[in-house]
Coordinates of C-alpha atoms (C1' of nucleotides) and ligand atoms in Angstrom, one line a residue:
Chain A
X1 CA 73.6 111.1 120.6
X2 CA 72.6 107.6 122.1
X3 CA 71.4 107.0 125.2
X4 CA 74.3 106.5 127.5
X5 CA 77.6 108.0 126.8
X6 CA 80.1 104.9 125.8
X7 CA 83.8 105.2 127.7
X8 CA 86.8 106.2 125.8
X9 CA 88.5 103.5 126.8
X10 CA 85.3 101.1 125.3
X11 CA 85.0 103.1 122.0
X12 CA 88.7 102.2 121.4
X13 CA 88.0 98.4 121.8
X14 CA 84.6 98.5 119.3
X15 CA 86.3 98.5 116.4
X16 CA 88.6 95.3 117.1
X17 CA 85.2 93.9 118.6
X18 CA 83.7 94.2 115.0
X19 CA 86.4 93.4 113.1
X20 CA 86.8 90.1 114.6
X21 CA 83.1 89.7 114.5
X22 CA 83.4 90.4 110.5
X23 CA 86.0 87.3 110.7
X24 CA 84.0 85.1 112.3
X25 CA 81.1 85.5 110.3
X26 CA 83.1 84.9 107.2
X27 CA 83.6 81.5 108.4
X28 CA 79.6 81.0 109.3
X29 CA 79.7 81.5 113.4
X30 CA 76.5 82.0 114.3
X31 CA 76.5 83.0 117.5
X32 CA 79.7 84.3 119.3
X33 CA 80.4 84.1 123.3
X34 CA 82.0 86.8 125.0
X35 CA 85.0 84.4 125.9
X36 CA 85.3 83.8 122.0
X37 CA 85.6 87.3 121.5
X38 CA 88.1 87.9 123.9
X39 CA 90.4 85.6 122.7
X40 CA 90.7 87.4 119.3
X41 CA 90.9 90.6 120.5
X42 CA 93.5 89.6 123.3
X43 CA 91.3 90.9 126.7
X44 CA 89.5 90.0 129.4
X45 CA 86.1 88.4 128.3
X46 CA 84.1 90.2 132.0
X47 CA 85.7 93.4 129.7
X48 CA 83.8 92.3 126.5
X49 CA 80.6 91.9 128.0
X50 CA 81.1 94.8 130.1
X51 CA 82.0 97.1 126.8
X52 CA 78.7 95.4 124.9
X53 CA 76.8 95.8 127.6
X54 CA 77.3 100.0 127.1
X55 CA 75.7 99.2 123.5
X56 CA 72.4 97.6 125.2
X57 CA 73.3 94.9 123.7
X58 CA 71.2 91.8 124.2
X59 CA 73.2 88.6 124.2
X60 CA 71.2 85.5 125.5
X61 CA 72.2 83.8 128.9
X62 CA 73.8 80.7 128.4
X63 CA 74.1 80.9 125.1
X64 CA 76.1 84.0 123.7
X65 CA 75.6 87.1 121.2
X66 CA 74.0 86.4 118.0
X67 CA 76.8 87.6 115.8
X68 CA 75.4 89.1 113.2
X69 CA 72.6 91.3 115.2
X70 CA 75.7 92.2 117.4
X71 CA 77.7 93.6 114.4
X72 CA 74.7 95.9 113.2
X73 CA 75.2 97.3 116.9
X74 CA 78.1 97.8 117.1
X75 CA 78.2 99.6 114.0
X76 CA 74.9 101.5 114.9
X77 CA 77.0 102.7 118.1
X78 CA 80.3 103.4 116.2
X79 CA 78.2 105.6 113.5
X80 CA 79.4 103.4 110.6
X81 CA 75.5 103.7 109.3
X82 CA 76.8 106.2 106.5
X83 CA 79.3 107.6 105.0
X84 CA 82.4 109.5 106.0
X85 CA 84.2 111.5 103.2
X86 CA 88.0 111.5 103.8
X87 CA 91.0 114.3 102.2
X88 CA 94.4 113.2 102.2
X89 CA 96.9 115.8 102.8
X90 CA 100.5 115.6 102.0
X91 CA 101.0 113.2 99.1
X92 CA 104.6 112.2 99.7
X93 CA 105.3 108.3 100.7
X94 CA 103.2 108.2 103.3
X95 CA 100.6 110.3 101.8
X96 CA 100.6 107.8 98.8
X97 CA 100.6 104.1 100.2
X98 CA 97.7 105.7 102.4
X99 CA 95.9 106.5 99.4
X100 CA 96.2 103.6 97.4
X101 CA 95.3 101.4 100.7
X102 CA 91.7 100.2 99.7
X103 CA 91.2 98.7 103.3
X104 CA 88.4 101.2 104.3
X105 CA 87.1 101.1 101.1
X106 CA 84.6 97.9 102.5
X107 CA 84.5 100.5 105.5
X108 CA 82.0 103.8 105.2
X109 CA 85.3 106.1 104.3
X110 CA 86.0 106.7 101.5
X111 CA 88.8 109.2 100.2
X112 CA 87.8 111.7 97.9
X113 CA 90.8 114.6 97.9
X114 CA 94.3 114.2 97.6
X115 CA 96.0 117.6 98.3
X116 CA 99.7 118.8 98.5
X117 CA 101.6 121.7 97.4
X118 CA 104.7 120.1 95.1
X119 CA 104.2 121.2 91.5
X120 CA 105.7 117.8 90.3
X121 CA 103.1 116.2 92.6
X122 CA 99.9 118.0 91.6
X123 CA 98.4 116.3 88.7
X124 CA 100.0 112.8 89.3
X125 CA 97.3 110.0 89.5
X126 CA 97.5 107.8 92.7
X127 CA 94.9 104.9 92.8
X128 CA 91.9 106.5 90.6
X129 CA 92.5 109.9 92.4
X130 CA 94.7 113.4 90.8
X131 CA 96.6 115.4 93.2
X132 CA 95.3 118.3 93.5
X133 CA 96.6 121.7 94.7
X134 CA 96.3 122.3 98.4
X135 CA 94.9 125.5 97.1
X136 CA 91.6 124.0 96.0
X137 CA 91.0 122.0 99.0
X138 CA 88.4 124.6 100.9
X139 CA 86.3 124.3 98.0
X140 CA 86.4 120.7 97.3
X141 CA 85.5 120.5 101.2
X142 CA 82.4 122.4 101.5
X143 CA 81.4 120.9 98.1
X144 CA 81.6 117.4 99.4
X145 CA 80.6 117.3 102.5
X146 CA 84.3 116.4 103.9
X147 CA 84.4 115.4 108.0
X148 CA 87.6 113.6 107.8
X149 CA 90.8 115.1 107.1
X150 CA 94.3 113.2 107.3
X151 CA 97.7 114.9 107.4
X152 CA 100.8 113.2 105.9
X153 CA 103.0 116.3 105.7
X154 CA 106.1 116.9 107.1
X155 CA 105.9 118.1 110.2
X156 CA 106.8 121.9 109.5
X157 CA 103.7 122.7 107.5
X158 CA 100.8 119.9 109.7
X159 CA 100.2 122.4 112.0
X160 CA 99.1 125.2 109.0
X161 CA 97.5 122.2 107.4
X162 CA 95.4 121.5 110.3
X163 CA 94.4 125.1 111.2
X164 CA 93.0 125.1 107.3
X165 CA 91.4 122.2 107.7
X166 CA 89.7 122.9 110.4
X167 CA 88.9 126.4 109.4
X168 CA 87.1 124.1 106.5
X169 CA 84.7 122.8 109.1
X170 CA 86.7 119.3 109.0
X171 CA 86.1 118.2 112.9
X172 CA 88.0 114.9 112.8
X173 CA 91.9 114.5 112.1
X174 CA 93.8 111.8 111.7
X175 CA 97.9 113.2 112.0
X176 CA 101.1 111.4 110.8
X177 CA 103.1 113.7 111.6
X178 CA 105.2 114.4 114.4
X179 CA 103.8 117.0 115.8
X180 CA 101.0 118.1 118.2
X181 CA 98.5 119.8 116.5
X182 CA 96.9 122.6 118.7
X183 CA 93.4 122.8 117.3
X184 CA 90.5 124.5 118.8
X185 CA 87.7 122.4 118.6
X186 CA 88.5 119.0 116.6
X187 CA 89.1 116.0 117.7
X188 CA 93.0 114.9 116.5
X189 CA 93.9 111.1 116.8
X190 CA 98.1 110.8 116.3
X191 CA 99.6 108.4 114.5
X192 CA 103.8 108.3 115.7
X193 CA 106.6 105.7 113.9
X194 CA 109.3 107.3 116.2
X195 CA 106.8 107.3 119.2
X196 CA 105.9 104.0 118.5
X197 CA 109.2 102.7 118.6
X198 CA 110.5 104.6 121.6
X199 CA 107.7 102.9 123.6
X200 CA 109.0 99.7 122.5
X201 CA 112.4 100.3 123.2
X202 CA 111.6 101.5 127.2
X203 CA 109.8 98.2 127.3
X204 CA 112.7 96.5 125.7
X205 CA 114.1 97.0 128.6
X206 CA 111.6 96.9 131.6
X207 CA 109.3 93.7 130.3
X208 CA 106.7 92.9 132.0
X209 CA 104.2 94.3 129.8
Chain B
X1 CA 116.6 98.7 135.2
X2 CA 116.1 101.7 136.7
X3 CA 114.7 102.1 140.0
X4 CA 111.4 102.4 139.9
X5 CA 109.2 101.7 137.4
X6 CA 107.3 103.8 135.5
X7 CA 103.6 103.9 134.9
X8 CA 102.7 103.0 131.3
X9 CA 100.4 106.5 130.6
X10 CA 103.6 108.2 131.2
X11 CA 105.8 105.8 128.8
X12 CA 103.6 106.6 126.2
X13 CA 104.3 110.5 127.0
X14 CA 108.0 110.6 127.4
X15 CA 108.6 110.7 123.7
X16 CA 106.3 113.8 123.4
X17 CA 108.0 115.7 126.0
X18 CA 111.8 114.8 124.5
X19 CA 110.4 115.8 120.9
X20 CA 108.7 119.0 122.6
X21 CA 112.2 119.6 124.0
X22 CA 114.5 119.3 121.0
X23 CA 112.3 121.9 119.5
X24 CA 112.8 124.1 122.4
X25 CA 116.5 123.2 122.2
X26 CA 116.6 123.8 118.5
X27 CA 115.3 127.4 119.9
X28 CA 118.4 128.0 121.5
X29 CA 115.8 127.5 125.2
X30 CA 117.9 126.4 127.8
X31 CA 114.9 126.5 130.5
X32 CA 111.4 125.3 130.7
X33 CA 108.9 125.1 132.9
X34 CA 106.9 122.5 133.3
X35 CA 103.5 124.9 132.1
X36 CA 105.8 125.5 128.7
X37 CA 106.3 121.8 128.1
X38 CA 102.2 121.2 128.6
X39 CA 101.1 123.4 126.6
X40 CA 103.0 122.2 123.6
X41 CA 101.9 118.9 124.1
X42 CA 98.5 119.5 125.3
X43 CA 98.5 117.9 128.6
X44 CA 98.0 119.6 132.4
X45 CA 101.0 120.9 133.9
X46 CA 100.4 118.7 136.9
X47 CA 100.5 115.8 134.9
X48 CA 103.7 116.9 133.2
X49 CA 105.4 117.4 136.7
X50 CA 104.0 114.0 137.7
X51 CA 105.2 112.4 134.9
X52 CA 109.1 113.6 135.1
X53 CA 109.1 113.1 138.8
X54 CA 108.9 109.2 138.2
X55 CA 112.6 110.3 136.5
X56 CA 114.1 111.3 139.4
X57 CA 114.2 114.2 137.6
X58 CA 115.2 117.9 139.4
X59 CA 114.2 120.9 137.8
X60 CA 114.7 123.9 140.1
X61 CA 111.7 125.5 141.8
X62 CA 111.2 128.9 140.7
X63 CA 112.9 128.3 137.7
X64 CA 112.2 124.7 135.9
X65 CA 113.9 122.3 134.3
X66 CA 117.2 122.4 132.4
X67 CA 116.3 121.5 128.9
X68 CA 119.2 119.7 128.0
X69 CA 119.8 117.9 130.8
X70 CA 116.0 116.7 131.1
X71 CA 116.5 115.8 127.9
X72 CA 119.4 113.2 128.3
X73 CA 117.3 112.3 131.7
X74 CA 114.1 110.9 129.3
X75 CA 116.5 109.4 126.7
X76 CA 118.3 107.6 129.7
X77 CA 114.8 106.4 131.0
X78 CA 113.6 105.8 127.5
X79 CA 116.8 103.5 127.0
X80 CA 117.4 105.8 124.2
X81 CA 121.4 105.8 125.0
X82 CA 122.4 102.7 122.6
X83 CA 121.0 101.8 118.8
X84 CA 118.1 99.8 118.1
X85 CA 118.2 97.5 114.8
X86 CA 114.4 96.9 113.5
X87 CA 113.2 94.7 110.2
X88 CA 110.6 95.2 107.8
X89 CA 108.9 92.5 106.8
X90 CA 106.1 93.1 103.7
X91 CA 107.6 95.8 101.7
X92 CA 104.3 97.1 99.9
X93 CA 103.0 99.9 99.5
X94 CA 103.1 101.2 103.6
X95 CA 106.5 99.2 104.0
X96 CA 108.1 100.7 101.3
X97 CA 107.2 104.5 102.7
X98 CA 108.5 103.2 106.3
X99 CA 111.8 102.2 104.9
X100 CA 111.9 105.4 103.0
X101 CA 111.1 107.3 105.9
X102 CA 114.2 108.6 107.7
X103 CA 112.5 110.3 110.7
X104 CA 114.2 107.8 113.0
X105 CA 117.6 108.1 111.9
X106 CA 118.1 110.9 113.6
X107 CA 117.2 108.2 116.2
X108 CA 118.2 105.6 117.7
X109 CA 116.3 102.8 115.4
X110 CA 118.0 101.9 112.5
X111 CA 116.5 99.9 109.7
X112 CA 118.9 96.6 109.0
X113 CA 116.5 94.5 107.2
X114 CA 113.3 94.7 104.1
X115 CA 112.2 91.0 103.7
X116 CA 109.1 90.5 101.4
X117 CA 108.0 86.8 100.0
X118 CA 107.0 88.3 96.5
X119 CA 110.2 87.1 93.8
X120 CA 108.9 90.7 92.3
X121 CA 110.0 92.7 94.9
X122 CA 112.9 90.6 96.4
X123 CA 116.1 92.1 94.9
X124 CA 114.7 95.7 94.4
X125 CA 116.4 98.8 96.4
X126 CA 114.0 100.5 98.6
X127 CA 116.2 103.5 100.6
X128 CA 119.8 102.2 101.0
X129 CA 118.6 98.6 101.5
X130 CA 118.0 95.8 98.8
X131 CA 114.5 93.6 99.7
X132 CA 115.3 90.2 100.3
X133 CA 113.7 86.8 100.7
X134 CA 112.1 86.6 103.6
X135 CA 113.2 83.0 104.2
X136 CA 116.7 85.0 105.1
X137 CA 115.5 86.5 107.7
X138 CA 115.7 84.2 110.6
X139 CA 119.6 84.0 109.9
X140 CA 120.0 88.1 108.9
X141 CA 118.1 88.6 112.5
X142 CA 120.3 86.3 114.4
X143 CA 123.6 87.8 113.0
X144 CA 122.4 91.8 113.1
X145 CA 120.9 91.3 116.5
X146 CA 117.7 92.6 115.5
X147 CA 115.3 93.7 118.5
X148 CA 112.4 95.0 117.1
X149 CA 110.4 93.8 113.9
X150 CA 107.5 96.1 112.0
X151 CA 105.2 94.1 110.0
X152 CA 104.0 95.7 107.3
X153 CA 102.6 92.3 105.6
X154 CA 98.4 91.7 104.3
X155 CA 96.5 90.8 107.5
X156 CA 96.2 87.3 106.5
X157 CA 100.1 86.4 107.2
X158 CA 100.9 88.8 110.1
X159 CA 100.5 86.3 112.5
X160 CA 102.7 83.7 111.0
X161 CA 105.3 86.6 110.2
X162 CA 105.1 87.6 114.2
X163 CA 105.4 83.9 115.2
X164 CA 108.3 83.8 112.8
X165 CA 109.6 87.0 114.3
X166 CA 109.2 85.5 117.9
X167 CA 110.9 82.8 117.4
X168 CA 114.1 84.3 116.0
X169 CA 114.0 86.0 119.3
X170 CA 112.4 89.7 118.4
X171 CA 110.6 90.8 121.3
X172 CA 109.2 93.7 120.2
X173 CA 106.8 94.1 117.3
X174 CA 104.9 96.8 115.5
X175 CA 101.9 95.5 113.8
X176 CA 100.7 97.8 111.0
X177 CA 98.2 94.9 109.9
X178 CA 94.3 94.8 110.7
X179 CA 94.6 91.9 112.9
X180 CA 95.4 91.3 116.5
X181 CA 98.3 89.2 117.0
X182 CA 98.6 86.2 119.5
X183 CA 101.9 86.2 120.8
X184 CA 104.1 84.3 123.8
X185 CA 105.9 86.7 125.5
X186 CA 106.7 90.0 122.7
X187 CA 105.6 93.3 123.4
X188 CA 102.9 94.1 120.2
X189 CA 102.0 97.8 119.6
X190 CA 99.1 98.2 116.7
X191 CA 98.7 100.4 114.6
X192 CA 95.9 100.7 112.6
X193 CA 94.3 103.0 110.0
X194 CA 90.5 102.3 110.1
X195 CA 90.3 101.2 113.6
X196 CA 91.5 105.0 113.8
X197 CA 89.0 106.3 111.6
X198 CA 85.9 104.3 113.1
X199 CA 87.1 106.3 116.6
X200 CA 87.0 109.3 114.9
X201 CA 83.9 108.7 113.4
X202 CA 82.0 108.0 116.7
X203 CA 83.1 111.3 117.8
X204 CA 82.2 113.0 115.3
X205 CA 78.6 112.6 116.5
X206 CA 79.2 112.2 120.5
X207 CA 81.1 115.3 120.2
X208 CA 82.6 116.0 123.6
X209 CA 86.3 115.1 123.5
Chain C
dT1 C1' 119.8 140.7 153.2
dT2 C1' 115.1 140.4 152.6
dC3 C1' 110.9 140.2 149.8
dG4 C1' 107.9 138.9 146.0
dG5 C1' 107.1 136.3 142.1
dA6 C1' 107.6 132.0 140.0
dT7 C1' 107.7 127.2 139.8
dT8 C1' 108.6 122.5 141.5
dG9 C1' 107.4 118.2 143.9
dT10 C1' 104.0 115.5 145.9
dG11 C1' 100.2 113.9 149.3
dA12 C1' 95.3 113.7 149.0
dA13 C1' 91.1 113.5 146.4
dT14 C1' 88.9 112.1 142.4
dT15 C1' 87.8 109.9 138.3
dC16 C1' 88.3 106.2 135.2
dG17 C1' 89.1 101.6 133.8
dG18 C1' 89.6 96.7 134.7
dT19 C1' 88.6 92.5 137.2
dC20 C1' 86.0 89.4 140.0
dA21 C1' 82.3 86.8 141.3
dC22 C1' 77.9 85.4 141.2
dA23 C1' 72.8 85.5 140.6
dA24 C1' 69.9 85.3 136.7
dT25 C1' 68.7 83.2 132.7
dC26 C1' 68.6 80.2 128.9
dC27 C1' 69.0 75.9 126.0
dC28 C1' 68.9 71.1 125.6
dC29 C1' 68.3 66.6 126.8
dA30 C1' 66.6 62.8 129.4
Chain D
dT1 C1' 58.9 68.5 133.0
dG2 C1' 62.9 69.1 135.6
dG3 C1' 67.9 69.5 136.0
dG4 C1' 72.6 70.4 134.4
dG5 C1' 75.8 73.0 131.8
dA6 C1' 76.7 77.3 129.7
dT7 C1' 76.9 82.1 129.4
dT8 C1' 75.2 86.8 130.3
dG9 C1' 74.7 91.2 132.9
dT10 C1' 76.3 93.7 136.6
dG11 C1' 77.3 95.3 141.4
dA12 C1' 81.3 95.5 144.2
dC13 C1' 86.1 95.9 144.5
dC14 C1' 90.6 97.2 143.1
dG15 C1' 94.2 99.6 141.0
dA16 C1' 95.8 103.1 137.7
dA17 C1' 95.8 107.6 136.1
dT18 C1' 94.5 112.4 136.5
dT19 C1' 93.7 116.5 138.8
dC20 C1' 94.0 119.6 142.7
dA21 C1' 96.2 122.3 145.9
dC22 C1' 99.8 123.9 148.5
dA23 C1' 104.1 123.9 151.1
dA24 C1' 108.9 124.1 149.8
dT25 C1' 112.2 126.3 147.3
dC26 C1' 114.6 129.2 144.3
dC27 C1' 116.0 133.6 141.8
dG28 C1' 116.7 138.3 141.3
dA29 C1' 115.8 142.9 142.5
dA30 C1' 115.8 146.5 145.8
Ligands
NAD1 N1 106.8 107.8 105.5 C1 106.7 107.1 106.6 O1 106.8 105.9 106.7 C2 106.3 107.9 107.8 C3 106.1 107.1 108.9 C4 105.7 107.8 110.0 C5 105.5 109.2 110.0 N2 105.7 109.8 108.9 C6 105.4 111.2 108.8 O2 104.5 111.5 107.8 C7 104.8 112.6 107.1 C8 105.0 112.4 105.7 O3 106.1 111.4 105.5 P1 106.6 111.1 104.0 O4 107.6 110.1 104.2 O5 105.4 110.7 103.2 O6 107.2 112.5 103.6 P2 107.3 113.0 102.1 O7 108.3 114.1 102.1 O8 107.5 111.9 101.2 O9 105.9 113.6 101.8 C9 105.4 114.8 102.2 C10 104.5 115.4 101.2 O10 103.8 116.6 101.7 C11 103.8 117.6 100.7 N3 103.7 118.9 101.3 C12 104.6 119.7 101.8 N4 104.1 120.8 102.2 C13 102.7 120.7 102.0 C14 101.7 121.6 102.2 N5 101.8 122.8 102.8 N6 100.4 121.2 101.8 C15 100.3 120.0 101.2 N7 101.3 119.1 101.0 C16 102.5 119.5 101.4 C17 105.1 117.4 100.0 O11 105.1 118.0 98.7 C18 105.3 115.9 100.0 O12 104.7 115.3 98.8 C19 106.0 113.2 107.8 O13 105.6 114.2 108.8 C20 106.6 112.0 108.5 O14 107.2 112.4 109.7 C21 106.0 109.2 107.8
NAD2 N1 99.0 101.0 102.9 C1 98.4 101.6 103.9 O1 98.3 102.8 103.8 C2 98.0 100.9 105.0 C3 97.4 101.6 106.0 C4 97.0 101.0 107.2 C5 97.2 99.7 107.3 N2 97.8 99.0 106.3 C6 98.0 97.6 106.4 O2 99.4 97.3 106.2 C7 99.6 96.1 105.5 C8 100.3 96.4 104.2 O3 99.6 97.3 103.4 P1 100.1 97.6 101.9 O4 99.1 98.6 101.4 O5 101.5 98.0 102.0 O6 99.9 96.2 101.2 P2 100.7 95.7 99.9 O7 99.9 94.6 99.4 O8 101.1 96.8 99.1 O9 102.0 95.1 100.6 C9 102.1 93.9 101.3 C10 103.4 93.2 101.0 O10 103.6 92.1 101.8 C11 104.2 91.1 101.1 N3 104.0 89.8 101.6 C12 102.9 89.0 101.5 N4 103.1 87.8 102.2 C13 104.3 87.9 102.8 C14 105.0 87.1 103.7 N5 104.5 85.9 104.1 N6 106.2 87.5 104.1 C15 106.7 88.7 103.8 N7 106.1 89.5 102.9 C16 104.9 89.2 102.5 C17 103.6 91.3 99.7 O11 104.5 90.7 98.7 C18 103.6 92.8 99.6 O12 104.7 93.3 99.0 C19 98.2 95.6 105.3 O13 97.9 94.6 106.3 C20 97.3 96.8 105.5 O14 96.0 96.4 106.0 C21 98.2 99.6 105.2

DNA sequence: TTCGGATTGTGAATTCGGTCACAATCCCCA
DNA sequence: TGGGGATTGTGACCGAATTCACAATCCGAA
């Protein structure tokens, strides 16, 4: 929608760019230098001004990025200038410490559908949310306005979760399970415990990292 | 160890193509091509071939690859061919649903360890494993020969827990907290929920993925 | 035994991301 | 008012990752 189109690679690294700029407001920094920056987020700082510089950002020579006008920026580039509705799907362990994580509530998602299928589930309160049937979830989504859907199924049923969903006109999922969803036109971000760890344990093994 | 080493972007896929395959296997598929095996986890064909070649792999032209013998091949270069022993340390909400979760048992990574500072939760059973005082840890790690550790703690003490971790010699950590860590020498993977969500927002309106 | 269809393995080309290095610019102070 | 120290913005380079394309090879059928 912007101007120029922002790398993959650089839209990954926005979000830890803000967050650390959210921390180093809270403690009254002013102004932030591109070296600062790459400290806390663990990279190069030629990357940091090279990713900001995407955002037509204006920093000041010699001096650094005003922190605060930066943070509005990045935020204007990430989209976080409104709000994202957000389903949960899947309300087991996983499902439920998701839900009652209030992290993104200071965020622009908020969570406003619990779904699964279990009849001893479906009704039970988690946070200030009910379970609700998965049955009701089209609805609810065209109702609300939902863009956001996350799966915390097991991995036999995510696919047929995600198909629904995106038959619902949700574009964006967010998938715990472990599975590869084939979707036709969303955009599916994968979260792995098992893939995570394997990729630990290669490197175990071969460090240099 | 092995020869030669293997690019990081195919690491990180090696786990998909073993999971694609012990579906396959569970099939009762003996062979699969390389075109099979990409489609399931959505990547090029090429790539996939690529990828295994850095194995030493040999499927058979004309016909593909043995499933069950690439199979042991990617666990071997995976280091998947001894056990793992991993901690939890913050036993919350998300900590509690990773000790429950038994996805990895079928694994190689087996869960040894909950450590949590709260006296509330020290003592309590979570899965098979009773939570205990974190201050045990350094000692439990040393004994158990722990390798990797997931932190599962508020932002605000990750890093101390990972410094912690380090020095009882864990050089491999799994961060699920909203902070990047500074470490010496351990491998850190992240994992984080709204840095997930804020990607999925800006595609949501850049919508070209 | 030969042929056709299928599929691998991999060099070459391409795209993408990361790093370097430095001119351009700014602030502050003397 | 001029100079020194700091820091940005970016072109040029480098390396990693992806994709392409095709010869090499195999199987099975006729
Ligand atoms: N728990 C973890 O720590 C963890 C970690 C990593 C990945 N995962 C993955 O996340 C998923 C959930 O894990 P979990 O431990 O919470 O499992 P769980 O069994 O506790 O929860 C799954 C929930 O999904 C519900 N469900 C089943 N079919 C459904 C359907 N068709 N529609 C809606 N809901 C349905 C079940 O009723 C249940 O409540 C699994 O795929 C798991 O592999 C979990
Ligand atoms: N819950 C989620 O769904 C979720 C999702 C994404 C990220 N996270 C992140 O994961 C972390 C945990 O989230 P949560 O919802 O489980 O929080 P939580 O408050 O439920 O759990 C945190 C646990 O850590 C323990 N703890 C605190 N200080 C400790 C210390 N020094 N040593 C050991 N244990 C300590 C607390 O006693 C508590 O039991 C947070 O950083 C959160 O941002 C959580």
């Amino acid at each position: 929608m912007n101007s120029v189109t922002i790398p993959k690679a650089t839209v990954a690294r926005l979000p830890l760019y803000l967050h650390a700029l959210e921390i180093l407001a809270a403690e009254g920094t002013c102004t932030v230098s591109s070296e600062m920056l790459a400290r806390r987020v663990n990279v190069n700082a030629a990357k940091v001004r090279k990713d900001l510089s995407f955002l037509g950002t204006h920093g000041v020579r010699g001096v650094g990025y005003d922190s605060s006008e930066l943070g509005t920026r990045i935020r204007e580039a990430l989209g976080l200038t409104r709000d994202f509705g957000v389903v949960i799907v899947g309300i087991g362990n996983l499902g439920a410490a998701l839900a009652n994580y209030d992290g993104f509530g200071e965020q622009r998602f908020h969570i406003v559908g619990l779904y699964d299928a279990d009849p001893g589930t479906i009704g039970s309160k988690v946070g200030d949310l009910v379970v609700r049937d998965v049955r009701h979830m089209p609805a609810d989504i065209a109702e609300n306005n939902v863009e956001i859907g996350i799966i915390a199924t097991p991995a036999a049923v995510a696919q047929e979760v995600a198909t629904q969903l995106e038959q619902c006109g949700v574009r964006s999922i967010l998938n715990f399970a472990q599975t590869v969803l084939q979707v036709e036109q969303a955009d599916v971000r994968r979260v792995d415990l098992s893939t995570e760890l394997q990729i630990l344990g290669y490197y175990l093994r071969h460090d240099q990292s």
